[in-house]
Amino acid sequence: IQMTQSPSLLSASVGDRVTLSCKAGQNINNYLAWYQQKLGEAPKLLIYNANSLQTGIPSRFSGSGSGTDYTLTISSLQPEDVATYFCQQYNSWTTFGGGTKLELK
Amino acid sequence: QVTLKESGPGILQPSQTLSLTCTFSGFSLSTYGMGVGWIRQPSGKGLEWLANIWWDDDKYYNPSLKNRLTISKDTSNNQAFLKITNVDTADTATYYCARIADYGPFFDYWGQGVMVTVSS
C-alpha cells in the first residue's frame, strides 16, 4: 500500500497549530502510526491506531483520520518539535510514507 | 528498560552477503506477543520495512526483497539477525532494529541504527 505524505517540507512558527497529512492508496482501517525522527536519531513512536497517543508523548500531539486520509496535528509548535515525521500503515504488510520535514520559520 | 543495538560490517562489496545483529534487553523474544523488526533508511531518504520475526518464530518479509532476506533469532542470547544476500549499492543505508509493540505491529522501541555501505 503506497503512503503519500504532504507537504514534504513545512515551515511554521513557535506556537502555530501544525497539520501534517498522510494519504493511503487504499483503506487502511485506522492501522496507522506516526513517528518523529530528529536529525541523527532513530524514529520515535508518537501515535498508533491513528489516534492513540503513545505513553510519554506530549498531549500537543494528536492523530485523526479514517479510511485513506490521516492527519497528525501539533496544537502549539515547540522548538523541540523540529524533525521529520513519518507515517506507517500496518493494515497490509507495512509501508512508510516519504516523510514531512518540519522546520521553524 | 528496553534497549536495542545493531551491529554490522560497516562496509562490504557488491554481491556479498550482509549480516546484521540486533542485541536487545528489557524484553524476551520467548514471551508471547513479542517481535522484532528490521527497517532501513538510505541517507536523507525515507524508511523501508524489511522483515519481522515473532516470539513463535513466525516471519514476515517485505515482498519486494523477500528472496534476498533471512531473519532469525537466538532467544537465549536476546538477539535477532538479518541476512541480505547479493548486496549492491542500493543497499547502502542505516539499518535499524526495533521492537514490535505487543499491542500492534508497529515499533515502540528502536535501536540507534548501524550504517552499512556497499562499495567496490
XYZ file of C-alpha atoms in Angstrom, chain A residues 25-99:
75
model
C -3.521 4.146 -1.553
C -6.460 2.179 -0.129
C -8.479 1.922 3.068
C -6.130 1.024 5.929
C -8.799 0.771 8.635
C -7.051 3.149 11.046
C -3.975 0.902 11.144
C -1.657 3.887 11.071
C 1.230 5.070 13.212
C 3.174 8.313 13.280
C 6.867 8.658 14.117
C 9.112 11.622 14.815
C 12.741 11.478 13.718
C 15.144 14.161 14.817
C 18.385 14.691 12.930
C 20.815 11.863 13.581
C 18.394 9.933 15.783
C 16.193 6.877 15.461
C 12.464 7.361 14.903
C 10.204 7.703 17.944
C 6.636 6.393 18.064
C 4.113 9.200 18.635
C 0.703 7.860 17.640
C -0.675 4.387 16.882
C -4.028 3.111 15.629
C -4.460 6.536 14.008
C -5.380 8.407 17.199
C -3.857 6.726 20.273
C -1.097 8.703 21.951
C 1.958 6.667 22.885
C 2.914 6.795 26.564
C 5.182 9.705 27.406
C 4.367 11.748 24.301
C 3.174 15.339 24.981
C -0.540 15.933 24.589
C 0.042 18.657 21.970
C 0.426 15.765 19.501
C -2.761 14.189 18.220
C -3.804 11.961 15.355
C -7.027 11.712 13.430
C -8.497 10.362 10.236
C -10.114 7.314 8.740
C -10.232 5.305 5.554
C -7.398 6.604 3.387
C -6.778 10.059 4.900
C -4.960 10.706 8.154
C -3.601 13.740 9.964
C -1.025 14.434 12.640
C -1.649 17.695 14.469
C 0.675 19.597 16.762
C -1.528 22.025 18.650
C 1.216 24.501 19.591
C 4.560 24.030 17.878
C 7.595 23.958 20.145
C 11.247 24.351 19.079
C 11.955 20.733 20.044
C 9.354 19.549 17.528
C 11.679 20.334 14.603
C 12.048 16.918 12.982
C 10.929 14.751 10.100
C 7.614 12.954 10.621
C 6.766 9.612 9.028
C 3.512 7.720 8.848
C 3.354 3.910 8.717
C 0.461 1.700 7.671
C 0.196 -1.814 9.063
C -3.116 -2.902 7.574
C -1.389 -4.934 4.855
C 2.271 -5.756 5.438
C 3.787 -2.417 6.390
C 4.905 0.637 4.454
C 6.082 4.080 5.432
C 5.357 7.438 3.909
C 8.125 9.573 2.456
C 8.125 11.964 5.394
